[in-house]
Short mmCIF file of C-alpha atoms in Angstrom, two decimals:
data_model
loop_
_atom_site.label_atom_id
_atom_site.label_comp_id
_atom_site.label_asym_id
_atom_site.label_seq_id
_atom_site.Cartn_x
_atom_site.Cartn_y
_atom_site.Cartn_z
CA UNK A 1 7.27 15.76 13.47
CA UNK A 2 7.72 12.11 13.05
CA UNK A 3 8.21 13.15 9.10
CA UNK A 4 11.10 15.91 10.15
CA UNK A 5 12.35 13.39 12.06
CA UNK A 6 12.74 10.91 9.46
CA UNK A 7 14.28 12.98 7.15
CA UNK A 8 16.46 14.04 8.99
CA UNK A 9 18.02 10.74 9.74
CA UNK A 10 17.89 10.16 5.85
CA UNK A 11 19.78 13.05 5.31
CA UNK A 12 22.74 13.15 7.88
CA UNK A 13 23.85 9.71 8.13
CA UNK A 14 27.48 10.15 8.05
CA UNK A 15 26.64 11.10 11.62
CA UNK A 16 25.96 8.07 12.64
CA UNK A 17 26.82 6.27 15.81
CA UNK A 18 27.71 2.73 13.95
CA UNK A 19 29.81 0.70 16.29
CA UNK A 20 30.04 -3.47 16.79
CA UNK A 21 26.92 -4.54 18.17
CA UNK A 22 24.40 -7.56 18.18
CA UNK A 23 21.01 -7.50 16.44
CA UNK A 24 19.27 -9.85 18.94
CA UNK A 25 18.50 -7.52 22.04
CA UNK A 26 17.32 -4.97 19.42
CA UNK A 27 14.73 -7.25 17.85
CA UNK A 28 13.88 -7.84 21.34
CA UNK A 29 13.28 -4.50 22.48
CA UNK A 30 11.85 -3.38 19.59
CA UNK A 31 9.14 -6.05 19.97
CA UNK A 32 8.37 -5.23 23.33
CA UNK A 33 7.56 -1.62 22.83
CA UNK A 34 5.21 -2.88 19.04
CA UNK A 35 3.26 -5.93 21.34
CA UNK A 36 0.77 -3.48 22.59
CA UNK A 37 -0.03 -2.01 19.64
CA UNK A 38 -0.84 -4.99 17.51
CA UNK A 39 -4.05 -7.01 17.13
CA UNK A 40 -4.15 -10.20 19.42
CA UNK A 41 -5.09 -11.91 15.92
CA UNK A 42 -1.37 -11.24 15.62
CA UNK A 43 0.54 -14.02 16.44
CA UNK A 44 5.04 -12.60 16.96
CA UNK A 45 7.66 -15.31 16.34
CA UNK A 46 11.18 -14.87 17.01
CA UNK A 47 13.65 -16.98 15.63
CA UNK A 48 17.29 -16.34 16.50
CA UNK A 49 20.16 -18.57 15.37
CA UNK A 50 23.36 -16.20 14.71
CA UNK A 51 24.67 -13.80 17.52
CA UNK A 52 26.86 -12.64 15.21
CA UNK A 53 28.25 -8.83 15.17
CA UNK A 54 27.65 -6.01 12.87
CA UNK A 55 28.68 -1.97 12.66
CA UNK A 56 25.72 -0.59 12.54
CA UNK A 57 24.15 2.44 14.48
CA UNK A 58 21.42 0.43 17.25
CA UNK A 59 19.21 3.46 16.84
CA UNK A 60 18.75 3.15 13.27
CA UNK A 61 18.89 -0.81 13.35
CA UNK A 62 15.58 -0.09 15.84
CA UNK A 63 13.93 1.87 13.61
CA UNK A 64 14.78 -0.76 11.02
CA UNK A 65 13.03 -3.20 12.78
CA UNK A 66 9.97 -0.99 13.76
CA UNK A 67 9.36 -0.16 10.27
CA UNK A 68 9.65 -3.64 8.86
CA UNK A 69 7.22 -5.20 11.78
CA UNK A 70 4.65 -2.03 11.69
CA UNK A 71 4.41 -2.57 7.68
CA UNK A 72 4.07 -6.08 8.22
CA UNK A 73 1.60 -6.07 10.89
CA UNK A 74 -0.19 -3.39 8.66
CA UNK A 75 -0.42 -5.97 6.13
CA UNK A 76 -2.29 -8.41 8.78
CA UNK A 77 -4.36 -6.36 10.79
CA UNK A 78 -7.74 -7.54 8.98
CA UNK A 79 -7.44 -11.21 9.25
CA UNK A 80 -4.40 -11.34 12.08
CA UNK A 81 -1.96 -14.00 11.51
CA UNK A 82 2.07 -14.47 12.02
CA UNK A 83 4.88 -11.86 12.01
CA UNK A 84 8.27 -14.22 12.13
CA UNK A 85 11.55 -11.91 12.58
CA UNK A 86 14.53 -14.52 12.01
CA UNK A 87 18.24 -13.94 12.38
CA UNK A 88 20.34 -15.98 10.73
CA UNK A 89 24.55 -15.92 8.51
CA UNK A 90 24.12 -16.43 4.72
CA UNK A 91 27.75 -16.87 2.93
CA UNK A 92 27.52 -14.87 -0.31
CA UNK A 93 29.39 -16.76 -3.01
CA UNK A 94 30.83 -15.07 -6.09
CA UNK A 95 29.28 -16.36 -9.11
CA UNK A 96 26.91 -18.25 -6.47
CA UNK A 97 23.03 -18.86 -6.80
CA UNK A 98 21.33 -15.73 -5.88
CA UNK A 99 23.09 -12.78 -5.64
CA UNK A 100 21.87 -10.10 -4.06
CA UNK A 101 22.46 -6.42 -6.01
CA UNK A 102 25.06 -4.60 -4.59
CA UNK A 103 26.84 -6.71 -2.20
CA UNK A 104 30.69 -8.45 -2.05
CA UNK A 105 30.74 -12.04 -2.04
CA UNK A 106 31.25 -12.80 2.23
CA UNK A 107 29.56 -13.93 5.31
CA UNK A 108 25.87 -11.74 5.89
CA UNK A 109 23.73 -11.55 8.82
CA UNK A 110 20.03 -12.20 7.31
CA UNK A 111 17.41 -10.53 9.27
CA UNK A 112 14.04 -11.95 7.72
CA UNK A 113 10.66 -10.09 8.53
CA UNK A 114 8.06 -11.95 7.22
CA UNK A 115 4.53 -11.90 7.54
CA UNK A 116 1.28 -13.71 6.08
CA UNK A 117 -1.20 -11.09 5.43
CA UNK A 118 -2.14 -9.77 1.76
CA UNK A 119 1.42 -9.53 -0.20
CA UNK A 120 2.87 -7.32 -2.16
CA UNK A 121 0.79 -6.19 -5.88
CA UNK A 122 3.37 -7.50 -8.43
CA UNK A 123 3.18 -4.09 -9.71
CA UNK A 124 4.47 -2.00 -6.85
CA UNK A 125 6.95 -4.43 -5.66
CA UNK A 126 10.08 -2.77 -7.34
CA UNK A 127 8.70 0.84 -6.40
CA UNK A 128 8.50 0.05 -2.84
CA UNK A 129 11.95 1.48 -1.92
CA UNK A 130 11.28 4.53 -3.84
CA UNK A 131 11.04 7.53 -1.08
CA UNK A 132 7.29 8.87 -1.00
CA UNK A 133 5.80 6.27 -2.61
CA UNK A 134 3.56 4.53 0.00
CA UNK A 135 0.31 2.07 -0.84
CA UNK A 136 -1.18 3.49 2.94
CA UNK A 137 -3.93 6.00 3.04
CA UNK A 138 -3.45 9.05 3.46
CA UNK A 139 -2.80 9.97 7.38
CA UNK A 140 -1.58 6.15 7.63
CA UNK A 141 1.95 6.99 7.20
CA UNK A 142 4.64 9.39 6.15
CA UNK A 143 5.78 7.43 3.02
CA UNK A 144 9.35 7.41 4.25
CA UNK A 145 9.69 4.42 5.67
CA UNK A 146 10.95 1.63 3.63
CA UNK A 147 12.98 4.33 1.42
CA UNK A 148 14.69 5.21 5.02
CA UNK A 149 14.91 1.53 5.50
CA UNK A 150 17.16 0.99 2.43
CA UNK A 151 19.14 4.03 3.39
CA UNK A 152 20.13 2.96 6.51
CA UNK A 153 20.81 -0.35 5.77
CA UNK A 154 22.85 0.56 2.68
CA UNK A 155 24.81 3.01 5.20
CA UNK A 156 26.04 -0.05 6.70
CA UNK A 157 27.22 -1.86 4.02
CA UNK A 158 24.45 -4.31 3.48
CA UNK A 159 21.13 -4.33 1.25
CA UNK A 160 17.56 -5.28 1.35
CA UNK A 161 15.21 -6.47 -0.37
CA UNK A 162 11.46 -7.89 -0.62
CA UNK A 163 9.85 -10.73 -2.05
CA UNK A 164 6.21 -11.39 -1.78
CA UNK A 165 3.46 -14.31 -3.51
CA UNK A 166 0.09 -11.69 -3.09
CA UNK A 167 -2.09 -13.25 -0.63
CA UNK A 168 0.83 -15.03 0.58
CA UNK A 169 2.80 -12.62 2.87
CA UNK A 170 5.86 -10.87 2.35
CA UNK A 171 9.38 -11.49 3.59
CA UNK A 172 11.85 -8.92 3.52
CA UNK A 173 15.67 -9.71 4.01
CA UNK A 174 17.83 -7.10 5.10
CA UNK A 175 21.48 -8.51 4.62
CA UNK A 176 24.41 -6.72 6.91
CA UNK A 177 28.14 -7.76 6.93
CA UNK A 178 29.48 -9.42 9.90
CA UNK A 179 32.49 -8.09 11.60
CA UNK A 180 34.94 -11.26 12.17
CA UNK A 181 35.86 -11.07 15.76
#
């Protein structure tokens, strides 16, 4: 179901209900409903310092969120340690440092997940997007996620993507244009 589900998101998203909305309360809410489920050893940080505005869809930011904090928390649930989700604006400079595939020079909202657990194998690291690819056993998960991820957050204009030291954590940055109020 959860599968059907996914795809189906994947596959209609001109449906979409994007609209101006904050990222903030999402986190929040998202959050609440994951505490239960995660190990104790799990320690959630929050750090918020932009309420700036995006067009997205707040259903498919949500599931955003969920994904990126399950995956992380997967990545932790042997030892335990921290899973920080930070919000913060990134100006994107032509010809500027890092740029980021994909996106127009402008003013970003960053939304980092980042967790300490085992990292990301060198190896799979530029696979990870790819849809049914997954590194989880089978029965773990539907191998959707992170390719749904991308999808949704390229549907809005923005990008992602992941860096990782291996038995350092991972931090993934999903980057989403602010609308100037």
């Amino acid at each position: 179901h959860d599968l059907v589900q996914q795809i189906l998101t994947f596959s209609r998203q001109s449906e979409t209900e994007a609209k101006p909305i904050q990222i903030q309360p999402i986190i929040k809410e998202a959050l609440k409903l994951l505490r239960p489920s995660l190990p104790s050893t799990i320690d959630i940080q929050v750090e918020v310092r932009s309420q700036a505005i995006v067009h997205a869809d707040p259903i498919q930011i949500h599931q955003v969120i969920m994904n990126l904090c399950t995956n992380a928390s997967h990545a932790m649930r042997q030892g335990g340690g921290r899973l920080r989700v930070a919000l913060f604006e990134e100006d994107l400079i032509a010809n500027g440092g890092n740029p980021i595939a994909g996106l127009a020079p402008g003013r970003y909202l960053k939304m980092e997940v980042s967790d300490t657990g085992h990292g990301i194998d060198p190896l799979v690291i530029d696979r990870i997007f790819d849809p049914y690819f997954t590194t989880k056993v089978k029965g773990e998960g539907t191998g959707m996620g992170l390719a749904v991820v991308q999808g949704i957050v390229r549907g809005c204009g923005g990008a992602i993507k992941a860096s990782s030291r291996q038995g350092n954590g991972a931090v993934f940055s999903v980057y989403l244009p602010i609308i100037e109020q």
